[in-house]
Amino acid sequence: VLVNDAGGFWVRRHVAADGLEHTFALNHLAPFLLTNLLLDRLTASAPARIVTVSSGAHAQGRLDFNDLQGERNYSGQQAYSQSKLANVLFTYQLTRRPEGTGVTATAARPGVVATSFGAEDMRRTWAS
Amino acid sequence: VAEWSLLTNHARVLLCIAHDPGVRLRDIAARVGVTERTAYGIITDLTEAGYVVKQKDGRRNRYQIQAHLPLRRPLPMPDSRGLAAVGEVLALLTGVSVSVGAAGLSARDEGPVARWPTAASQEQAMTDAPSMADKYVLVTGGTGGIGKATAAALGARVGITGRDQGRAAAAAADIRAATANHAVDIFAAGMSAQAEVRRLAAQVLAPTRGWRC
């Protein structure tokens, strides 16, 4: 069972280790890469599950293929919604690929849960 | 700039419903200052988006607001409280907290909704679900929030990842203490770096630890 839960929301644009925008790198590329790296083992372990924690925000998401990393225009909300839409689309595709293998793929929408999610940029933002 | 308002008509309709769940369409239209047809369209939008559940009550409609749902455009809350829910905005405007549906939560009042599973609830989960005894569960971002609660609730051999080794170790200790599940592995990995994702996968796949078929 793989639960892709790690994710984040940043009000300001940050660049991650690979030179990629942080939201896109962490929320979409990381689960995409990890799932693909572990897919053979998951298939061998069937019945198995891949659960990716998305968000209701995916409904406002728009994949801007001309500016996937918000280089021209960054908005935390747009970047977050886009990454969560990518989670859902990735999951849709996953459900097609491992068909008949006993590996299910699910995107979850947890609703609003009181965690420290999105806190990293918050103190500065709300203080200013 | 054209005439504008801080509250959309959708928000105003929702406020009418928050004040009076049995409010009539005619009264909503009058209070918001739109035609009944427009008010009906807005209610349809709100129902389709899940914010409002419509129930027949004799010849009238009763509306139930799903206060736990997030705003359509995510709005971060101050003080690390995540993203704002509709109920929190309504509470600000009405001065009362709006009752929520059975599945909902009042984020402000109740604190984290993900509680540690009790022995009884875990036992129940075990009897309801297929056996997890021989499964390995990897939860990324498992050092806090939803990930940590998920890792604790599953009762399987579990691995959690976190950016910070110390935080991951502390989370694993919490899970072991709270659930008596001692099979908790930690993987320190900053998932926004692809090299670390690859290193994590290699560790998980290594025959000496982690994933079992």
CSV table of C-alpha atoms in Angstrom, one decimal:
chain,number,residue,atom,x,y,z
A,1,VAL,CA,0.0,0.0,0.0
A,2,LEU,CA,1.3,3.4,-1.0
A,3,VAL,CA,-0.2,6.5,0.5
A,4,ASN,CA,1.0,9.7,-1.3
A,5,ASP,CA,0.2,12.2,1.4
A,6,ALA,CA,3.2,14.6,1.4
A,7,GLY,CA,2.2,17.9,-0.1
A,8,GLY,CA,2.3,21.6,0.5
A,9,PHE,CA,0.9,25.0,-0.2
A,10,TRP,CA,3.1,28.0,-0.6
A,11,VAL,CA,1.9,31.6,-0.9
A,12,ARG,CA,5.2,32.6,-2.4
A,13,ARG,CA,7.0,30.9,-5.2
A,14,HIS,CA,9.9,28.7,-4.0
A,15,VAL,CA,12.3,26.7,-6.1
A,16,ALA,CA,13.1,23.2,-5.0
A,17,ALA,CA,16.4,21.2,-5.3
A,18,ASP,CA,16.0,20.3,-9.0
A,19,GLY,CA,15.2,23.9,-10.0
A,20,LEU,CA,11.5,23.2,-10.2
A,21,GLU,CA,8.8,25.1,-8.6
A,22,HIS,CA,8.1,23.6,-5.1
A,23,THR,CA,4.4,23.0,-5.3
A,24,PHE,CA,4.6,21.2,-8.6
A,25,ALA,CA,7.7,19.3,-7.6
A,26,LEU,CA,6.4,18.1,-4.2
A,27,ASN,CA,2.7,17.7,-4.8
A,28,HIS,CA,2.8,16.1,-8.3
A,29,LEU,CA,6.2,15.1,-9.5
A,30,ALA,CA,7.2,13.4,-6.2
A,31,PRO,CA,4.2,11.0,-6.0
A,32,PHE,CA,4.4,10.5,-9.8
A,33,LEU,CA,8.0,9.4,-9.6
A,34,LEU,CA,7.7,7.4,-6.3
A,35,THR,CA,4.6,5.6,-7.6
A,36,ASN,CA,6.3,4.6,-10.8
A,37,LEU,CA,9.4,3.5,-9.0
A,38,LEU,CA,7.4,1.3,-6.7
A,39,LEU,CA,4.8,0.1,-9.2
A,40,ASP,CA,6.4,-3.2,-10.0
A,41,ARG,CA,6.6,-4.1,-6.4
A,42,LEU,CA,3.0,-3.0,-5.8
A,43,THR,CA,1.9,-5.2,-8.7
A,44,ALA,CA,3.8,-8.1,-7.3
A,45,SER,CA,2.2,-7.5,-3.9
A,46,ALA,CA,-1.4,-7.4,-5.2
A,47,PRO,CA,-4.0,-6.9,-3.9
A,48,ALA,CA,-2.4,-3.5,-3.4
A,49,ARG,CA,-3.5,0.1,-3.3
A,50,ILE,CA,-2.2,3.5,-4.3
A,51,VAL,CA,-3.9,6.3,-2.5
A,52,THR,CA,-3.0,9.9,-3.4
A,53,VAL,CA,-4.2,12.6,-1.2
A,54,SER,CA,-5.6,15.3,-3.5
A,55,SER,CA,-8.0,18.1,-2.6
A,56,GLY,CA,-11.3,19.7,-3.5
A,57,ALA,CA,-9.1,22.5,-4.8
A,58,HIS,CA,-8.5,20.3,-7.9
A,59,ALA,CA,-11.8,21.5,-9.2
A,60,GLN,CA,-10.4,25.0,-9.7
A,61,GLY,CA,-7.2,23.6,-11.1
A,62,ARG,CA,-6.1,24.4,-14.6
A,63,LEU,CA,-3.0,22.9,-16.1
A,64,ASP,CA,-1.1,25.7,-17.7
A,65,PHE,CA,1.2,23.8,-20.0
A,66,ASN,CA,2.9,27.0,-21.1
A,67,ASP,CA,3.8,27.9,-17.5
A,68,LEU,CA,3.6,24.7,-15.5
A,69,GLN,CA,6.0,26.1,-12.9
A,70,GLY,CA,4.5,29.5,-12.4
A,71,GLU,CA,7.5,31.3,-13.8
A,72,ARG,CA,5.5,34.0,-15.5
A,73,ASN,CA,2.7,34.2,-13.1
A,74,TYR,CA,2.8,32.5,-9.7
A,75,SER,CA,-0.2,32.3,-7.4
A,76,GLY,CA,-0.1,29.9,-4.5
A,77,GLN,CA,-3.7,28.9,-5.1
A,78,GLN,CA,-3.3,28.4,-8.8
A,79,ALA,CA,-0.2,26.3,-8.2
A,80,TYR,CA,-1.8,24.3,-5.5
A,81,SER,CA,-5.0,23.7,-7.5
A,82,GLN,CA,-3.0,22.7,-10.5
A,83,SER,CA,-1.0,20.2,-8.6
A,84,LYS,CA,-4.1,18.7,-7.0
A,85,LEU,CA,-5.7,18.4,-10.5
A,86,ALA,CA,-2.5,16.7,-11.6
A,87,ASN,CA,-2.9,14.2,-8.7
A,88,VAL,CA,-6.5,13.4,-9.9
A,89,LEU,CA,-5.5,13.0,-13.6
A,90,PHE,CA,-2.5,10.9,-12.6
A,91,THR,CA,-4.8,8.7,-10.6
A,92,TYR,CA,-7.3,8.4,-13.5
A,93,GLN,CA,-4.4,7.2,-15.7
A,94,LEU,CA,-3.2,4.8,-13.0
A,95,THR,CA,-6.6,3.2,-12.7
A,96,ARG,CA,-6.4,2.4,-16.4
A,97,ARG,CA,-2.9,1.0,-16.5
A,98,PRO,CA,-2.8,-1.6,-13.7
A,99,GLU,CA,-6.2,-3.0,-14.8
A,100,GLY,CA,-6.6,-6.6,-13.9
A,101,THR,CA,-3.5,-6.5,-11.8
A,102,GLY,CA,-5.3,-6.2,-8.4
A,103,VAL,CA,-3.7,-2.8,-7.9
A,104,THR,CA,-6.3,0.0,-7.3
A,105,ALA,CA,-5.5,3.7,-7.5
A,106,THR,CA,-7.6,6.2,-5.6
A,107,ALA,CA,-7.4,9.9,-5.2
A,108,ALA,CA,-8.7,11.1,-1.8
A,109,ARG,CA,-10.2,14.4,-0.9
A,110,PRO,CA,-9.9,14.7,2.8
A,111,GLY,CA,-11.9,17.9,3.3
A,112,VAL,CA,-10.7,20.5,5.8
A,113,VAL,CA,-8.7,19.0,8.6
A,114,ALA,CA,-7.1,21.1,11.3
A,115,THR,CA,-3.4,20.5,10.7
A,116,SER,CA,-0.5,22.8,10.3
A,117,PHE,CA,-0.9,22.5,6.5
A,118,GLY,CA,0.2,25.5,4.6
A,119,ALA,CA,1.8,27.1,7.6
A,120,GLU,CA,5.3,27.5,6.3
A,121,ASP,CA,4.7,30.8,4.5
A,122,MET,CA,1.8,31.9,6.7
A,123,ARG,CA,3.4,33.6,9.6
A,124,ARG,CA,5.2,36.0,7.4
A,125,THR,CA,2.2,36.5,5.1
A,126,TRP,CA,-0.3,37.2,7.8
A,127,ALA,CA,2.1,39.3,9.8
A,128,SER,CA,2.9,41.6,6.9
B,1,VAL,CA,-13.9,49.6,-12.0
B,2,ALA,CA,-17.4,48.2,-12.3
B,3,GLU,CA,-19.5,48.1,-9.2
B,4,TRP,CA,-18.3,45.4,-7.0
B,5,SER,CA,-18.9,43.9,-3.6
B,6,LEU,CA,-16.8,41.9,-1.1
B,7,LEU,CA,-19.5,39.2,-1.0
B,8,THR,CA,-20.7,37.5,-4.1
B,9,ASN,CA,-24.4,36.7,-4.5
B,10,HIS,CA,-23.6,33.1,-3.8
B,11,ALA,CA,-22.2,34.0,-0.4
B,12,ARG,CA,-25.3,36.2,0.3
B,13,VAL,CA,-27.6,33.3,-0.5
B,14,LEU,CA,-25.6,31.1,1.7
B,15,LEU,CA,-25.9,33.6,4.5
B,16,CYS,CA,-29.7,33.7,4.1
B,17,ILE,CA,-29.7,29.9,4.5
B,18,ALA,CA,-27.4,30.1,7.5
B,19,HIS,CA,-29.8,32.5,9.2
B,20,ASP,CA,-32.9,30.5,8.3
B,21,PRO,CA,-32.5,26.9,6.9
B,22,GLY,CA,-36.2,26.9,5.9
B,23,VAL,CA,-36.0,30.3,4.1
B,24,ARG,CA,-38.2,30.6,1.0
B,25,LEU,CA,-36.8,31.3,-2.5
B,26,ARG,CA,-38.9,34.4,-2.7
B,27,ASP,CA,-37.3,35.8,0.5
B,28,ILE,CA,-33.8,34.9,-0.6
B,29,ALA,CA,-34.4,36.7,-3.9
B,30,ALA,CA,-35.6,39.8,-2.1
B,31,ARG,CA,-32.8,39.9,0.5
B,32,VAL,CA,-30.1,39.3,-2.0
B,33,GLY,CA,-31.6,41.6,-4.6
B,34,VAL,CA,-31.9,39.2,-7.5
B,35,THR,CA,-34.7,37.6,-9.3
B,36,GLU,CA,-36.2,34.3,-8.0
B,37,ARG,CA,-34.8,32.7,-11.1
B,38,THR,CA,-31.3,33.8,-10.3
B,39,ALA,CA,-31.7,32.8,-6.7
B,40,TYR,CA,-32.8,29.3,-7.9
B,41,GLY,CA,-29.8,29.1,-10.1
B,42,ILE,CA,-27.5,30.0,-7.2
B,43,ILE,CA,-29.1,27.4,-5.0
B,44,THR,CA,-28.5,24.9,-7.8
B,45,ASP,CA,-24.9,25.8,-8.0
B,46,LEU,CA,-24.5,25.5,-4.2
B,47,THR,CA,-26.2,22.2,-4.2
B,48,GLU,CA,-24.2,20.8,-7.1
B,49,ALA,CA,-21.0,21.9,-5.4
B,50,GLY,CA,-22.1,20.1,-2.3
B,51,TYR,CA,-22.2,23.2,-0.1
B,52,VAL,CA,-25.9,22.9,0.5
B,53,VAL,CA,-28.0,19.7,0.8
B,54,LYS,CA,-31.7,20.3,-0.1
B,55,GLN,CA,-34.4,18.3,1.8
B,56,LYS,CA,-38.1,18.4,1.2
B,57,ASP,CA,-40.0,19.4,4.3
B,58,GLY,CA,-43.7,19.3,3.4
B,59,ARG,CA,-44.1,21.9,0.6
B,60,ARG,CA,-41.0,23.8,1.7
B,61,ASN,CA,-37.4,23.1,1.2
B,62,ARG,CA,-35.0,22.9,4.1
B,63,TYR,CA,-31.3,23.5,3.4
B,64,GLN,CA,-28.4,22.0,5.3
B,65,ILE,CA,-25.1,23.8,4.9
B,66,GLN,CA,-22.0,21.5,4.7
B,67,ALA,CA,-19.9,23.9,6.7
B,68,HIS,CA,-16.8,21.8,6.6
B,69,LEU,CA,-16.2,22.2,2.9
B,70,PRO,CA,-13.3,24.4,1.8
B,71,LEU,CA,-13.9,27.6,-0.1
B,72,ARG,CA,-13.8,27.1,-3.9
B,73,ARG,CA,-10.7,29.1,-4.0
B,74,PRO,CA,-8.5,27.9,-1.2
B,75,LEU,CA,-8.0,30.5,1.5
B,76,PRO,CA,-5.2,29.8,4.0
B,77,MET,CA,-6.1,30.5,7.6
B,78,PRO,CA,-3.6,32.3,9.9
B,79,ASP,CA,-1.9,30.5,12.8
B,80,SER,CA,-1.3,27.2,11.0
B,81,ARG,CA,-4.9,26.3,10.8
B,82,GLY,CA,-4.9,25.0,7.3
B,83,LEU,CA,-7.4,26.2,4.7
B,84,ALA,CA,-10.6,28.0,5.6
B,85,ALA,CA,-14.0,26.2,5.4
B,86,VAL,CA,-17.3,27.8,4.4
B,87,GLY,CA,-18.5,27.4,8.0
B,88,GLU,CA,-15.7,29.6,9.3
B,89,VAL,CA,-16.6,32.4,6.9
B,90,LEU,CA,-20.3,32.1,7.8
B,91,ALA,CA,-19.5,32.1,11.5
B,92,LEU,CA,-17.6,35.4,11.1
B,93,LEU,CA,-20.5,37.0,9.3
B,94,THR,CA,-23.4,35.6,11.4
B,95,GLY,CA,-21.6,35.6,14.7
B,96,VAL,CA,-22.8,32.0,15.3
B,97,SER,CA,-21.2,28.8,14.4
B,98,VAL,CA,-23.1,27.0,11.7
B,99,SER,CA,-24.1,23.4,12.5
B,100,VAL,CA,-22.4,21.0,10.2
B,101,GLY,CA,-23.5,17.7,8.6
B,102,ALA,CA,-22.8,14.4,10.2
B,103,ALA,CA,-19.5,13.9,8.3
B,104,GLY,CA,-18.4,17.5,8.9
B,105,LEU,CA,-16.3,19.1,11.5
B,106,SER,CA,-16.1,22.4,13.1
B,107,ALA,CA,-12.4,23.0,12.6
B,108,ARG,CA,-12.3,25.9,15.0
B,109,ASP,CA,-14.1,24.2,18.0
B,110,GLU,CA,-12.9,20.7,17.9
B,111,GLY,CA,-9.2,20.9,16.9
B,112,PRO,CA,-7.7,18.1,14.9
B,113,VAL,CA,-10.5,15.8,13.7
B,114,ALA,CA,-8.0,12.9,13.1
B,115,ARG,CA,-7.9,11.4,16.6
B,116,TRP,CA,-5.7,8.5,17.6
B,117,PRO,CA,-7.6,5.3,16.9
B,118,THR,CA,-8.8,3.6,20.1
B,119,ALA,CA,-8.1,-0.1,20.5
B,120,ALA,CA,-11.8,-0.7,20.0
B,121,SER,CA,-12.0,1.3,16.8
B,122,GLN,CA,-8.9,-0.4,15.5
B,123,GLU,CA,-10.3,-3.8,16.3
B,124,GLN,CA,-13.5,-2.9,14.4
B,125,ALA,CA,-11.5,-1.6,11.5
B,126,MET,CA,-9.6,-4.9,11.4
B,127,THR,CA,-12.8,-7.0,11.4
B,128,ASP,CA,-14.3,-4.9,8.6
B,129,ALA,CA,-11.4,-4.7,6.3
B,130,PRO,CA,-9.3,-7.4,4.7
B,131,SER,CA,-6.3,-8.4,6.7
B,132,MET,CA,-3.4,-6.0,6.6
B,133,ALA,CA,-1.3,-8.3,8.6
B,134,ASP,CA,1.1,-9.1,5.7
B,135,LYS,CA,0.9,-5.7,4.1
B,136,TYR,CA,3.5,-3.0,4.1
B,137,VAL,CA,2.2,0.6,4.0
B,138,LEU,CA,4.3,3.5,3.0
B,139,VAL,CA,2.9,6.9,3.9
B,140,THR,CA,4.7,9.9,2.5
B,141,GLY,CA,4.5,13.0,4.7
B,142,GLY,CA,3.7,10.7,7.6
B,143,THR,CA,5.3,12.9,10.4
B,144,GLY,CA,2.2,15.0,11.0
B,145,GLY,CA,-1.4,15.8,10.1
B,146,ILE,CA,-3.3,13.4,7.9
B,147,GLY,CA,-0.3,11.2,7.0
B,148,LYS,CA,0.6,10.5,10.7
B,149,ALA,CA,-3.1,9.8,11.6
B,150,THR,CA,-3.3,7.5,8.6
B,151,ALA,CA,-0.1,5.6,9.5
B,152,ALA,CA,-1.4,5.2,13.0
B,153,ALA,CA,-4.9,4.0,12.0
B,154,LEU,CA,-3.8,1.3,9.6
B,155,GLY,CA,-2.3,-1.1,12.1
B,156,ALA,CA,-0.1,-2.6,9.5
B,157,ARG,CA,3.7,-2.7,9.2
B,158,VAL,CA,4.2,0.9,8.2
B,159,GLY,CA,6.9,3.2,6.9
B,160,ILE,CA,6.6,7.0,7.2
B,161,THR,CA,8.7,9.6,5.4
B,162,GLY,CA,9.6,13.0,6.5
B,163,ARG,CA,12.0,15.7,5.6
B,164,ASP,CA,13.5,15.8,9.0
B,165,GLN,CA,14.9,12.6,10.6
B,166,GLY,CA,14.2,13.9,14.1
B,167,ARG,CA,10.6,14.7,13.4
B,168,ALA,CA,10.1,11.4,11.7
B,169,ALA,CA,11.6,9.6,14.7
B,170,ALA,CA,9.4,11.5,17.1
B,171,ALA,CA,6.3,10.7,14.9
B,172,ALA,CA,7.2,7.0,14.9
B,173,ALA,CA,7.6,7.0,18.6
B,174,ASP,CA,4.1,8.7,19.0
B,175,ILE,CA,2.5,6.1,16.7
B,176,ARG,CA,4.2,3.2,18.6
B,177,ALA,CA,3.1,4.6,21.9
B,178,ALA,CA,-0.5,5.3,20.8
B,179,THR,CA,-1.2,2.2,18.9
B,180,ALA,CA,1.1,-0.5,20.3
B,181,ASN,CA,2.1,-1.1,16.7
B,182,HIS,CA,5.9,-1.3,16.9
B,183,ALA,CA,6.4,-2.0,13.2
B,184,VAL,CA,7.0,1.6,12.2
B,185,ASP,CA,10.0,2.4,10.0
B,186,ILE,CA,11.2,5.9,9.2
B,187,PHE,CA,12.6,7.2,6.0
B,188,ALA,CA,14.1,10.7,6.0
B,189,ALA,CA,13.5,12.1,2.5
B,190,GLY,CA,12.7,15.6,1.2
B,191,MET,CA,10.3,14.6,-1.4
B,192,SER,CA,10.6,17.7,-3.5
B,193,ALA,CA,14.1,16.5,-4.6
B,194,GLN,CA,13.9,13.8,-7.2
B,195,ALA,CA,17.2,12.3,-6.0
B,196,GLU,CA,15.7,11.8,-2.5
B,197,VAL,CA,12.6,10.2,-4.0
B,198,ARG,CA,14.8,7.7,-5.9
B,199,ARG,CA,16.8,7.1,-2.7
B,200,LEU,CA,13.6,6.5,-0.8
B,201,ALA,CA,12.3,4.0,-3.4
B,202,ALA,CA,15.6,2.1,-3.3
B,203,GLN,CA,15.5,1.9,0.5
B,204,VAL,CA,11.9,0.7,0.5
B,205,LEU,CA,12.7,-1.9,-2.2
B,206,ALA,CA,15.9,-3.1,-0.5
B,207,PRO,CA,15.4,-6.8,0.4
B,208,THR,CA,16.5,-6.3,4.0
B,209,ARG,CA,13.8,-3.9,5.0
B,210,GLY,CA,10.5,-2.5,4.1
B,211,TRP,CA,8.0,-3.9,1.6
B,212,ARG,CA,6.9,-7.4,1.9
B,213,CYS,CA,4.7,-9.1,-0.6
